[in-house]
Coordinates of C-alpha atoms (C1' of nucleotides) in Angstrom, one line a residue:
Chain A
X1 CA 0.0 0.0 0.0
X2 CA 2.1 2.8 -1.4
X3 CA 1.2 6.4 -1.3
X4 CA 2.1 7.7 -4.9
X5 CA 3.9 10.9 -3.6
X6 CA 7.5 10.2 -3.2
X7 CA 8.8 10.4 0.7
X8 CA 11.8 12.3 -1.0
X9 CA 15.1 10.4 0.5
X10 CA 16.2 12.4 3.9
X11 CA 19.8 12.2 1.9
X12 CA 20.3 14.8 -0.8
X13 CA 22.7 13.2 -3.7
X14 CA 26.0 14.4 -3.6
X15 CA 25.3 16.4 -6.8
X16 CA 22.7 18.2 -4.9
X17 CA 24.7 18.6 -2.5
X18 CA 28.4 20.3 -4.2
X19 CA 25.8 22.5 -5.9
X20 CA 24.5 24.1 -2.7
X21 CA 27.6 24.9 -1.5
X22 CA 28.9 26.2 -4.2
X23 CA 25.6 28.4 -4.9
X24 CA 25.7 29.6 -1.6
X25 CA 29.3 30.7 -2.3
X26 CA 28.3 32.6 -5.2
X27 CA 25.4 34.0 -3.8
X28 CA 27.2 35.4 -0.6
X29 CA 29.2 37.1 -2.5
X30 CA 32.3 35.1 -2.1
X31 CA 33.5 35.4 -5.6
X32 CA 32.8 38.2 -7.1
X33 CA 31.2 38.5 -10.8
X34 CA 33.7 37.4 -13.9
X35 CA 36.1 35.5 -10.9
X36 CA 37.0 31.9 -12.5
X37 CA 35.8 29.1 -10.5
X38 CA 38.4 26.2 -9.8
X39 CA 39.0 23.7 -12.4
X40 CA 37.0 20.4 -12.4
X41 CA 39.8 18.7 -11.0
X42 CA 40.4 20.9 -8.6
X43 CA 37.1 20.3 -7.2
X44 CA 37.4 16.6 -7.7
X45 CA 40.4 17.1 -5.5
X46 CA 39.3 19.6 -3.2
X47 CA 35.7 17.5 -2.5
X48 CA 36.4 14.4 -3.2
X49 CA 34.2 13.5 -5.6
X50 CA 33.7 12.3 -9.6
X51 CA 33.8 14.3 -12.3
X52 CA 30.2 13.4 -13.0
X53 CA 28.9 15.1 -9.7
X54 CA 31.0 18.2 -10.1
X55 CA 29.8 18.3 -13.9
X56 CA 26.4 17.9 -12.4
X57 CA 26.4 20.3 -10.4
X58 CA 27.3 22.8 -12.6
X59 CA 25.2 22.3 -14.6
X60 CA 23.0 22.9 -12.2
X61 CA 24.2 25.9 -11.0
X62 CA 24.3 27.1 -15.1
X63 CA 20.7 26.6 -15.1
X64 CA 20.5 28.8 -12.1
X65 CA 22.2 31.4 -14.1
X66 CA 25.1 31.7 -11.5
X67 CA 27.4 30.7 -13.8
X68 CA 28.7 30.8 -17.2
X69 CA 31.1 27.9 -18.6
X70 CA 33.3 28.9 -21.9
X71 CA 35.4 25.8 -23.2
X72 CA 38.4 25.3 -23.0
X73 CA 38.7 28.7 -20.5
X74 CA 36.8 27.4 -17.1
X75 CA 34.0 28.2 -15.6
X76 CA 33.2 32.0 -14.3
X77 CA 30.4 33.7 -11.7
X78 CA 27.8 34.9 -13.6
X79 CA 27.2 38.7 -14.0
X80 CA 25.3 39.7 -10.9
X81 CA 23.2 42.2 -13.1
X82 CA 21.5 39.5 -14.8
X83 CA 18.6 39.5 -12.5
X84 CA 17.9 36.3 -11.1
X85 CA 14.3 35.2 -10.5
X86 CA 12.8 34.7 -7.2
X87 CA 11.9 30.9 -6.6
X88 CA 10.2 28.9 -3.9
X89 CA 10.6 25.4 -4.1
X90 CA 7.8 23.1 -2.9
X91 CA 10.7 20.7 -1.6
X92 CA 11.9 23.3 0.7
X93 CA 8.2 23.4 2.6
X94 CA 8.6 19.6 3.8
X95 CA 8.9 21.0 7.7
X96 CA 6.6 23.4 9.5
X97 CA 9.2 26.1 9.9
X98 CA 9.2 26.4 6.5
X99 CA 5.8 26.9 5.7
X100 CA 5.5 29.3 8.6
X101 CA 8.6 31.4 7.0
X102 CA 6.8 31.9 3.6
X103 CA 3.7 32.9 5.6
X104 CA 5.6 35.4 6.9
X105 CA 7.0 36.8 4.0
X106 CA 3.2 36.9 1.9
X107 CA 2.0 38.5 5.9
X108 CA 4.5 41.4 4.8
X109 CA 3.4 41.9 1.2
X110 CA 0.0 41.4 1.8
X111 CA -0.5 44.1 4.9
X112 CA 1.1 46.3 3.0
X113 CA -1.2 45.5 -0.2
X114 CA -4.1 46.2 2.0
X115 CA -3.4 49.0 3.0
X116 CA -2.7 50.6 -0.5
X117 CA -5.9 48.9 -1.6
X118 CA -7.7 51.0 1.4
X119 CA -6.4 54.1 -0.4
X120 CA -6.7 53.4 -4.0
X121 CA -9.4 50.7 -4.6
X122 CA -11.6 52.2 -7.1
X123 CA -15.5 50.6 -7.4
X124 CA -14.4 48.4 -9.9
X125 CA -12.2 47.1 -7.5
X126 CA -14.7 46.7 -4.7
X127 CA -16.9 45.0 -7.2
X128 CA -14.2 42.2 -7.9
X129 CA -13.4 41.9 -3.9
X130 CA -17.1 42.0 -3.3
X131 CA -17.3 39.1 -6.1
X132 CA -14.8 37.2 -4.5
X133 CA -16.7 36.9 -1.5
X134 CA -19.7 36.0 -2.6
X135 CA -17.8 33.2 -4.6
X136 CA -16.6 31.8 -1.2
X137 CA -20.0 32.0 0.2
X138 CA -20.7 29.6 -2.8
X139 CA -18.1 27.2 -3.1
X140 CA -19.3 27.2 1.4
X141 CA -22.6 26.4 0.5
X142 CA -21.9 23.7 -1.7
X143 CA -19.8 22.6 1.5
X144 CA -16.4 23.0 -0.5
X145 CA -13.0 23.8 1.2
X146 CA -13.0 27.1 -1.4
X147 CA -9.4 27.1 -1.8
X148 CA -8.9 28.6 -5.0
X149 CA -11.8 31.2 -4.3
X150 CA -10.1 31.8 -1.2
X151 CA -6.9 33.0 -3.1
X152 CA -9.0 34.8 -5.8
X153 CA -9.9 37.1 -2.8
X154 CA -6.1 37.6 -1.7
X155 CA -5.2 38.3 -5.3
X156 CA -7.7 40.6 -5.9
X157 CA -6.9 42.7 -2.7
X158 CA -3.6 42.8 -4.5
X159 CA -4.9 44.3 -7.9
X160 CA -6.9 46.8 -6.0
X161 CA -3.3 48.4 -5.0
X162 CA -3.0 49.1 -8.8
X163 CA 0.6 47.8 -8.5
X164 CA 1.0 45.2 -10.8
X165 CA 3.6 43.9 -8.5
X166 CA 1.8 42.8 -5.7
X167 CA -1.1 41.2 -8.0
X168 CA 1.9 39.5 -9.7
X169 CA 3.5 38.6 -6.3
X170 CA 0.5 37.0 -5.0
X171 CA -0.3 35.0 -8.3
X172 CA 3.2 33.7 -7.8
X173 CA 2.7 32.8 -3.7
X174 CA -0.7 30.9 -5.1
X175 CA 0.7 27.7 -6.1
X176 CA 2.9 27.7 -3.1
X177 CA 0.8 27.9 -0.6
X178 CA -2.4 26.2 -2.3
X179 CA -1.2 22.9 -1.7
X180 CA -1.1 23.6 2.0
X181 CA -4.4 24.2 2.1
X182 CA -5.7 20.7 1.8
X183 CA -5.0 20.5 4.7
X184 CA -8.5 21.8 5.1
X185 CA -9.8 18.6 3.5
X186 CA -8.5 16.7 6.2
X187 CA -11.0 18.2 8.7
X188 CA -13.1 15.4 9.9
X189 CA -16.6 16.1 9.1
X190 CA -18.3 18.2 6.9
X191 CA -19.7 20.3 9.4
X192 CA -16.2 20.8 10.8
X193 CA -15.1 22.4 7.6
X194 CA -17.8 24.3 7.1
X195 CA -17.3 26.2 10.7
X196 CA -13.3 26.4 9.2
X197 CA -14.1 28.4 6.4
X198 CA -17.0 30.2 7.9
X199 CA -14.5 31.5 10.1
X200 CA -11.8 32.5 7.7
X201 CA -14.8 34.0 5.7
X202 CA -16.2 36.2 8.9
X203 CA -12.3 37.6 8.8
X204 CA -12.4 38.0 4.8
X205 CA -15.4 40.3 5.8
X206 CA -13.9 42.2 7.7
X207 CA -10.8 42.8 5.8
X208 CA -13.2 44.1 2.9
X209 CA -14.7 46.6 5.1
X210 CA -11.7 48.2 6.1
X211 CA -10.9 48.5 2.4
X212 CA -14.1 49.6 1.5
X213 CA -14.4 52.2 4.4
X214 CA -10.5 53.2 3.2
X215 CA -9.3 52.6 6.6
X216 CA -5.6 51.7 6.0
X217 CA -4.5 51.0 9.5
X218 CA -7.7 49.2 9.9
X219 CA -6.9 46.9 6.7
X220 CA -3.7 46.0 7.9
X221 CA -5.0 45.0 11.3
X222 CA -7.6 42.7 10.0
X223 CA -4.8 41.3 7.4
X224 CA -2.5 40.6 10.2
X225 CA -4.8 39.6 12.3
X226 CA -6.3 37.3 9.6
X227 CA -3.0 35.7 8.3
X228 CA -1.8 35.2 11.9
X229 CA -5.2 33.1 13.0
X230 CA -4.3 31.3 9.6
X231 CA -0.5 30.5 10.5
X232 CA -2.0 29.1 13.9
X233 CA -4.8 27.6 12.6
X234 CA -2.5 25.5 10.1
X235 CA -0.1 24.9 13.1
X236 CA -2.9 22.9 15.4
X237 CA -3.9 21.0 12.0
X238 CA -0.7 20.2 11.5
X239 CA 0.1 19.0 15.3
X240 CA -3.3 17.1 15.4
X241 CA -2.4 15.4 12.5
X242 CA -0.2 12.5 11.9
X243 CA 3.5 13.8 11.3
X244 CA 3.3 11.2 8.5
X245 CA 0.5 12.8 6.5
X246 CA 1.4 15.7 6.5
X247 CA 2.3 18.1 3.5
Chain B
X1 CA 42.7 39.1 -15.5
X2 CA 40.3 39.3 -18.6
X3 CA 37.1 41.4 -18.8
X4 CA 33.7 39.3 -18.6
X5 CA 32.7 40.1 -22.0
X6 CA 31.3 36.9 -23.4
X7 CA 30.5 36.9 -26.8
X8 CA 28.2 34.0 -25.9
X9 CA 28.8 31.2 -28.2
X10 CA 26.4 31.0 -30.7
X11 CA 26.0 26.9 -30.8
X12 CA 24.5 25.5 -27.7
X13 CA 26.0 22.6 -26.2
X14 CA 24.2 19.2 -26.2
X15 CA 23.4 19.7 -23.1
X16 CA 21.4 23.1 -23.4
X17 CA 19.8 21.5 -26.4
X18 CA 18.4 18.8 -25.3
X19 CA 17.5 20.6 -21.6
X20 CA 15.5 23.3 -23.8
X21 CA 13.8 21.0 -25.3
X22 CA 12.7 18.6 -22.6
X23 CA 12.5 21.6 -20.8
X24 CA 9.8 23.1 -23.5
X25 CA 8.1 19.4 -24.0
X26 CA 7.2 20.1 -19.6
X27 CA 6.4 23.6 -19.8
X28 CA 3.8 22.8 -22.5
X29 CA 1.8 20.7 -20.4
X30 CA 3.1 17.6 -23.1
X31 CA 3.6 15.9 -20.1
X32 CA 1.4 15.9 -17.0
X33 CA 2.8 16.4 -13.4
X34 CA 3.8 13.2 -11.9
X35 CA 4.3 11.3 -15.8
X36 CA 7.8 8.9 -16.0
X37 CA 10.3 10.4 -18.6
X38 CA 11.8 8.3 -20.7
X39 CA 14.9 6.4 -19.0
X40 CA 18.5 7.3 -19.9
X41 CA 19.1 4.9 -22.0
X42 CA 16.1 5.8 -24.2
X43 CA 17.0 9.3 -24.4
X44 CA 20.5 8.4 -25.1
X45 CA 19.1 6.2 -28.1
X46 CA 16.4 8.7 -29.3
X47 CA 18.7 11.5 -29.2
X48 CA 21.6 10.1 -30.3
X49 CA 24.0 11.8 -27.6
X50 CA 26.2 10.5 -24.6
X51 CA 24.7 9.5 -21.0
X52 CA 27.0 12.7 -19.8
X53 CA 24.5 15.0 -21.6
X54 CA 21.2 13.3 -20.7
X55 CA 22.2 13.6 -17.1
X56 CA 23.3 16.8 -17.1
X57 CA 20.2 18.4 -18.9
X58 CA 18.5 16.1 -16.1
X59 CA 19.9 18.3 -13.5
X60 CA 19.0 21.3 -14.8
X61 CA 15.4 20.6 -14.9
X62 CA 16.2 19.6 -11.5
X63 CA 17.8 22.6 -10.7
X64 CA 14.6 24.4 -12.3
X65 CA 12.4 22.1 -10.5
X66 CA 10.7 20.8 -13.5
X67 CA 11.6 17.3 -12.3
X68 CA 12.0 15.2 -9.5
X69 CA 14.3 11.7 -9.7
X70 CA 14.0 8.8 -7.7
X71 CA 17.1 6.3 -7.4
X72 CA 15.8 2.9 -9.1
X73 CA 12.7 4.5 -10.0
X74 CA 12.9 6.9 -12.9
X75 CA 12.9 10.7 -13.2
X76 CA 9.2 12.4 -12.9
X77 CA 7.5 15.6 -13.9
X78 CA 6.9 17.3 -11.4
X79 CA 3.9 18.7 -9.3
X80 CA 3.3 22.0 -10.8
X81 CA 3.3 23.5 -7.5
X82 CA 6.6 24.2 -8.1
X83 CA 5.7 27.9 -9.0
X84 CA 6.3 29.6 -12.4
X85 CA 9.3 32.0 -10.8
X86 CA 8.7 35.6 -10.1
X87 CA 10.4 37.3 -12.0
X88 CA 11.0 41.0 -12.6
X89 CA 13.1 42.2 -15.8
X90 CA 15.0 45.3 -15.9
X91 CA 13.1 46.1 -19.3
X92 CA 9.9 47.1 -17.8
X93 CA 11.8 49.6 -15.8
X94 CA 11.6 51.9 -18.0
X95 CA 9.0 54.4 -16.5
X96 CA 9.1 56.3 -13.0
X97 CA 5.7 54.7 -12.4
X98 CA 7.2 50.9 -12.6
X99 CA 10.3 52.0 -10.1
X100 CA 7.9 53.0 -7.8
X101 CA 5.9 49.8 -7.9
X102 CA 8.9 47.9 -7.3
X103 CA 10.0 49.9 -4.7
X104 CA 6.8 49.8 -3.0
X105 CA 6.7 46.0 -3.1
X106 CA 10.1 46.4 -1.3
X107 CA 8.6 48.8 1.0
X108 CA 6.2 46.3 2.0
X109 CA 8.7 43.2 2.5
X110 CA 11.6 46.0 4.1
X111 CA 8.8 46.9 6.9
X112 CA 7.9 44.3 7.9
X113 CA 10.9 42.6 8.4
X114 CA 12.5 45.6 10.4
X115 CA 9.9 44.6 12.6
X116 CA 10.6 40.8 12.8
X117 CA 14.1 41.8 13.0
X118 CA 13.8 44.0 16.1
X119 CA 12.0 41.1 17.7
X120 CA 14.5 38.6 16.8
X121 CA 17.9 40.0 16.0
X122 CA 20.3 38.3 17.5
X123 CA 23.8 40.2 18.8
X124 CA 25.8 38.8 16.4
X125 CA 22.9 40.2 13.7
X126 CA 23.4 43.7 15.2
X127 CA 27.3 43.2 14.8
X128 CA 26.6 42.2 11.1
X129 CA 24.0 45.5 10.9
X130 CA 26.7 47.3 12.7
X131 CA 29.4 46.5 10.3
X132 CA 27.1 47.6 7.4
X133 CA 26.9 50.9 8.8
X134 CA 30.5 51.2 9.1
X135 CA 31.4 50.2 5.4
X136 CA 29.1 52.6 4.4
X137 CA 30.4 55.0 6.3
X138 CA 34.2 54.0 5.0
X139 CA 32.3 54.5 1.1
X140 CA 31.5 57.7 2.1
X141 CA 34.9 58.5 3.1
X142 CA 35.9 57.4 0.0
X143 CA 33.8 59.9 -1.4
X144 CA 32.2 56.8 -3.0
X145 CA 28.3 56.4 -3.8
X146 CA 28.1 53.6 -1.4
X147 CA 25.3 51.5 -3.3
X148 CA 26.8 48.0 -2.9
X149 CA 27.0 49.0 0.6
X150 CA 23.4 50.3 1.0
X151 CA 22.4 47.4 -0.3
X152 CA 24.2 45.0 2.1
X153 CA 22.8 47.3 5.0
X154 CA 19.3 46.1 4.0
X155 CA 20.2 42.6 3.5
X156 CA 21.7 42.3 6.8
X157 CA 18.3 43.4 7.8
X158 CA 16.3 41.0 6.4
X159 CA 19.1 38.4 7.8
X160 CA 18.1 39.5 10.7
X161 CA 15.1 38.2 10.7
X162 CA 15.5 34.7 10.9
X163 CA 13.3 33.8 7.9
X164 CA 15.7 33.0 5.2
X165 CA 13.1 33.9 2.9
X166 CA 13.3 37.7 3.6
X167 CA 16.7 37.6 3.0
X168 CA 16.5 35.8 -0.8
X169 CA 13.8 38.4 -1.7
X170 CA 16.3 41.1 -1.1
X171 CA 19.1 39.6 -2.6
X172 CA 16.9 38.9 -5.3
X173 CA 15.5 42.5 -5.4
X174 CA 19.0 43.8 -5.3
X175 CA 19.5 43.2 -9.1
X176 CA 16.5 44.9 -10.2
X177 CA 17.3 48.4 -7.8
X178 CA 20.8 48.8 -8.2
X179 CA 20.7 49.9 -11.5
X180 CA 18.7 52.8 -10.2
X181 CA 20.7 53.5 -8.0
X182 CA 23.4 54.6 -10.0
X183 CA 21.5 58.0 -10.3
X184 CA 23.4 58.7 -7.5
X185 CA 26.8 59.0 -9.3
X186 CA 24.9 61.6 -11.5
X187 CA 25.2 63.8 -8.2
X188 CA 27.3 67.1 -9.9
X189 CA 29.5 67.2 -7.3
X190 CA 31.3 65.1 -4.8
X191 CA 30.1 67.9 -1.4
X192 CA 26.5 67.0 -2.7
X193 CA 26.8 63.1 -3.3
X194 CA 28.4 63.4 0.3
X195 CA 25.2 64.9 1.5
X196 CA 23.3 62.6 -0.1
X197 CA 25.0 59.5 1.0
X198 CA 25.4 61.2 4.5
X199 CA 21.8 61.9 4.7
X200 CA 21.0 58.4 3.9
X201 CA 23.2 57.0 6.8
X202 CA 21.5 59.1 9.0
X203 CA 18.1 56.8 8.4
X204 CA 20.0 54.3 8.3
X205 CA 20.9 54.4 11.6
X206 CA 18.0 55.3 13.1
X207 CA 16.6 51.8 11.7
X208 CA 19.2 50.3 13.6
X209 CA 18.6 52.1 16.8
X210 CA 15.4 50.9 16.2
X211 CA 16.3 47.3 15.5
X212 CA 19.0 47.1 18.5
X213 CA 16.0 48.1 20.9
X214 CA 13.8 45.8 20.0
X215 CA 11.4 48.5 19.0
X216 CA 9.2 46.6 16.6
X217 CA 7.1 50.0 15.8
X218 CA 9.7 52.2 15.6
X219 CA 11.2 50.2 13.4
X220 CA 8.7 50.2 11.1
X221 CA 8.3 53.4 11.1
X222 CA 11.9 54.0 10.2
X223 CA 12.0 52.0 7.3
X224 CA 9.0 53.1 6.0
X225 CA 10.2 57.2 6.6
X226 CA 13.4 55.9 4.7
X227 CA 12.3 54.6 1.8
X228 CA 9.5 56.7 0.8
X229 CA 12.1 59.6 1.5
X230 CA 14.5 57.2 -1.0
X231 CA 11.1 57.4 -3.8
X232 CA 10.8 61.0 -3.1
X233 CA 14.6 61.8 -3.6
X234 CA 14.4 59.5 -6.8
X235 CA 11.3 61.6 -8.0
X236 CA 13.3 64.6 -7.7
X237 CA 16.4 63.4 -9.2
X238 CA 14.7 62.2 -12.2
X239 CA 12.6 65.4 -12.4
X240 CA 16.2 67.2 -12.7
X241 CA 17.7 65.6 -14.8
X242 CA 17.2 65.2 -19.0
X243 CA 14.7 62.5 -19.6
X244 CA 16.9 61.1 -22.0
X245 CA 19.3 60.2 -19.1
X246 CA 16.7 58.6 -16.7
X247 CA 17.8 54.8 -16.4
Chain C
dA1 C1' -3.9 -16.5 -0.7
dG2 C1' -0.1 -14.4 1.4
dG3 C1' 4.4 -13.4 2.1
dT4 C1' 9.5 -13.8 0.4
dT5 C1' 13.1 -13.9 -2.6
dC6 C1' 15.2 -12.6 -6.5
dA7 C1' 16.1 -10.9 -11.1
dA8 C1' 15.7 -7.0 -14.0
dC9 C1' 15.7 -2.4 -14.4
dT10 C1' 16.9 2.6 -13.2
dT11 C1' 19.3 6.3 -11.3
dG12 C1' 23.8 7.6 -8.7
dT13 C1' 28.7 7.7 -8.8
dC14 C1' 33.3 6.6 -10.4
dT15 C1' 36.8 6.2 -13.9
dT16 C1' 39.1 6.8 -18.3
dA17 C1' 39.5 8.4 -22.9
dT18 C1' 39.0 11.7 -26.7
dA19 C1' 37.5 16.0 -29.0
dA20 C1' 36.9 21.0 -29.1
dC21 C1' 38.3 25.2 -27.6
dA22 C1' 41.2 28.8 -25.2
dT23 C1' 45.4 30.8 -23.6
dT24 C1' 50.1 31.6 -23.7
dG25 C1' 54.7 31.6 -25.0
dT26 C1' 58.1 30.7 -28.7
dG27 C1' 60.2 31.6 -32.7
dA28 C1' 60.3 32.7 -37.5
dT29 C1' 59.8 36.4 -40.5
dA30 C1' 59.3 41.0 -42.4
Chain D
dT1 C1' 61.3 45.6 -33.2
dA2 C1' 56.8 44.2 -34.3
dT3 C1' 53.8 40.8 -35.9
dC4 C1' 52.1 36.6 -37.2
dA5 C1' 52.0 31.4 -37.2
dC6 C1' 52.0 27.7 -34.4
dA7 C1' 52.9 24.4 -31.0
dA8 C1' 52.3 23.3 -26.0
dT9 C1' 49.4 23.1 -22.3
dG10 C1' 45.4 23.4 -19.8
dT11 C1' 40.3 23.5 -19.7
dT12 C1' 35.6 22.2 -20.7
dA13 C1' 32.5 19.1 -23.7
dT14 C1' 31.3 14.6 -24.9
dA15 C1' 31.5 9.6 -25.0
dA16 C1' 31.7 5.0 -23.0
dG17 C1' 31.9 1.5 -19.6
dA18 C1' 31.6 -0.3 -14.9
dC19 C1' 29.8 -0.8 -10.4
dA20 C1' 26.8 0.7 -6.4
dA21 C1' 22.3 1.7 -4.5
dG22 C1' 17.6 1.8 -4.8
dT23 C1' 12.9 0.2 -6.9
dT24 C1' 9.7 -2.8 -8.9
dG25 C1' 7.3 -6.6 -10.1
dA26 C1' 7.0 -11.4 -11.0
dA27 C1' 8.2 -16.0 -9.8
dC28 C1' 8.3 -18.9 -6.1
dC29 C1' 7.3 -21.1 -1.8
dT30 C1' 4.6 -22.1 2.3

DNA sequence: AGGTTCAACTTGTCTTATAACATTGTGATA
DNA sequence: TATCACAATGTTATAAGACAAGTTGAACCT
């Protein structure tokens, strides 16, 4: 009786593992931009490995854009100007910690966002946030876990800042965070759920208020206060829960 | 010591060949999250190149999270929770309006984790914060701009913190600002750069004061007082100058 | 039927060899 | 002397083969 999702060996290959050090290097600033990496022997040397891991790893670390390879001259740090894209990877939210820390970083974007969308939000906008609301209501009704509606109502707090950034920001935190919110399916009964998402809905409420009202100290409040209940709320799910099971 | 200038060969290697297009073939949707790839050794015969390059386009779709592999059990598509990267490109700076955006979206991270840090920093944190200040203050010395050093002074910030992710969104911002930044070199004269860079610091070191205490308010307000002052002195500078020199 | 063992398969790592390319120094030549 | 050709050397790119470690499923036994 196998689950299909892959328990992800505790171990990370040595590939995985040259190519986080020497990214971490890079990234700290160690070398500087245009500096020549050591030779592949040297590394084979210097860690003890094949040439197939320290190949690996850069390649790796190429795909990154942190470095640039020329045959025949070696391998140099990338130009920091080249801007390198901010990632979360799903593999990095195996512990609680983890989770919590991205919480805390959308927390940050998103009180802010709420309290731009308290100044600027035109009707249109209210329309859409009013919308997403009433799709929660729904997706409750028809005694769903309204995850995606849920984030449709983050995301369009976000647009109502009429900085494309933070819409784009939160579109980008979706998929991280979504798959943490099953979690909500786990809740026992259906009735259970339902009082869940009344809840986070009562706090959605208020949140919309404050923005409608243009209350921008108000907004973040309820945004803190909403994201914070969520953080803990995940936390008990997560301690009444099987370590096994969860995400 | 030769300059970086890379005329970036125009052949790709094997390698980026075949990871572009495996890399496309996932992107597409060809392929469905958790789908087996084809083994090595079919790739090897279908594309007619060595095992060398089929593992190392392998790891970078696995540096790009595109794929997950499983000793003894094959490589996998993975979950598309792994996000689509947020990215920001220095092309749609063009206007004042999108350098405000972005540097509200840093306002918004920047804030909030002035606040974290003055819960959590740790003394060896300040000494890091500390140190900042002191480069900088070297820079101005210098009668340097001081915009590497800024920078670090916000990123030790975000260190602070504890959430690791705080810190990779400013490292990752860094990039994107920096290039702005260099406004500051368009300063006519070295007395006023000094007063710029020297006004700066000042802020600066109030949002450590802040921090060291533990004044989670006060730090916030700091950082927010800075960097709206740091969008109102960029306002100004651009107003000044030729249009045709705004970066 | 249920559990165990084992063989085949797959990825991870190591090793060696060769090709392609870059860099540098040497020396011939004008 | 200055410049170009070219060989020597070092580096990355690619190839090929071997073994280790892990997975899977089917054959086998009780």
């Amino acid at each position: 009786m196998r689950p299909p999702s892959e328990p992800l060996a505790p171990t990370l290959s040595r590939t995985a593992q040259l190519a986080e050090r020497l990214g971490r290097d890079i990234r700290d600033g160690k070398m500087r931009a245009g500096t020549r990496l050591p030779t592949e022997q040297e590394l084979i040397a210097r860690f003890r490995v094949s040439r197939t891991v320290v190949r690996e790893a850069m390649a790796s670390l190429r795909a990154e854009g942190l470095i640039v390879s020329r045959q025949g001259a070696g391998v140099f740090v990338a130009d920091d100007t080249v801007s390198r894209p901010f990632r979360i990877v799903s593999d990095e939210l195996r512990s609680l910690v983890e989770v919590e820390n991205v919480l805390q970083l959308r927390l940050a974007v998103e009180v802010e966002a709420a309290a731009i969308a308290a100044e600027r939000r035109s009707t249109a906008d209210l329309r859409l946030i009013r919308g997403c609301l009433d799709r929660i209501d729904e997706a409750i009704a028809r005694d769903e876990a309204a995850i995606k509606e849920d984030l449709a109502f983050h995301c369009a707090i976000a647009e109502a800042t009429g900085n494309p950034y933070f819409e784009r920001f939160m579109q980008f935190l979706g998929p991280v965070i979504i798959p943490r919110q099953t979690i909500r399916l786990g809740l026992e009964t259906a009735a259970e759920r339902r009082a869940y998402v009344g809840l986070v809905q009562s706090e959605h409420r208020r949140i919309y208020a404050a923005v409608r009202k243009g209350d921008r100290d108000e907004a973040q409040r309820c945004v803190r206060q909403h994201l914070e209940a969520a953080r803990d709320r995940y936390r008990r799910l997560v301690a009444s829960q099987s370590p096994f099971e969860e995400g």
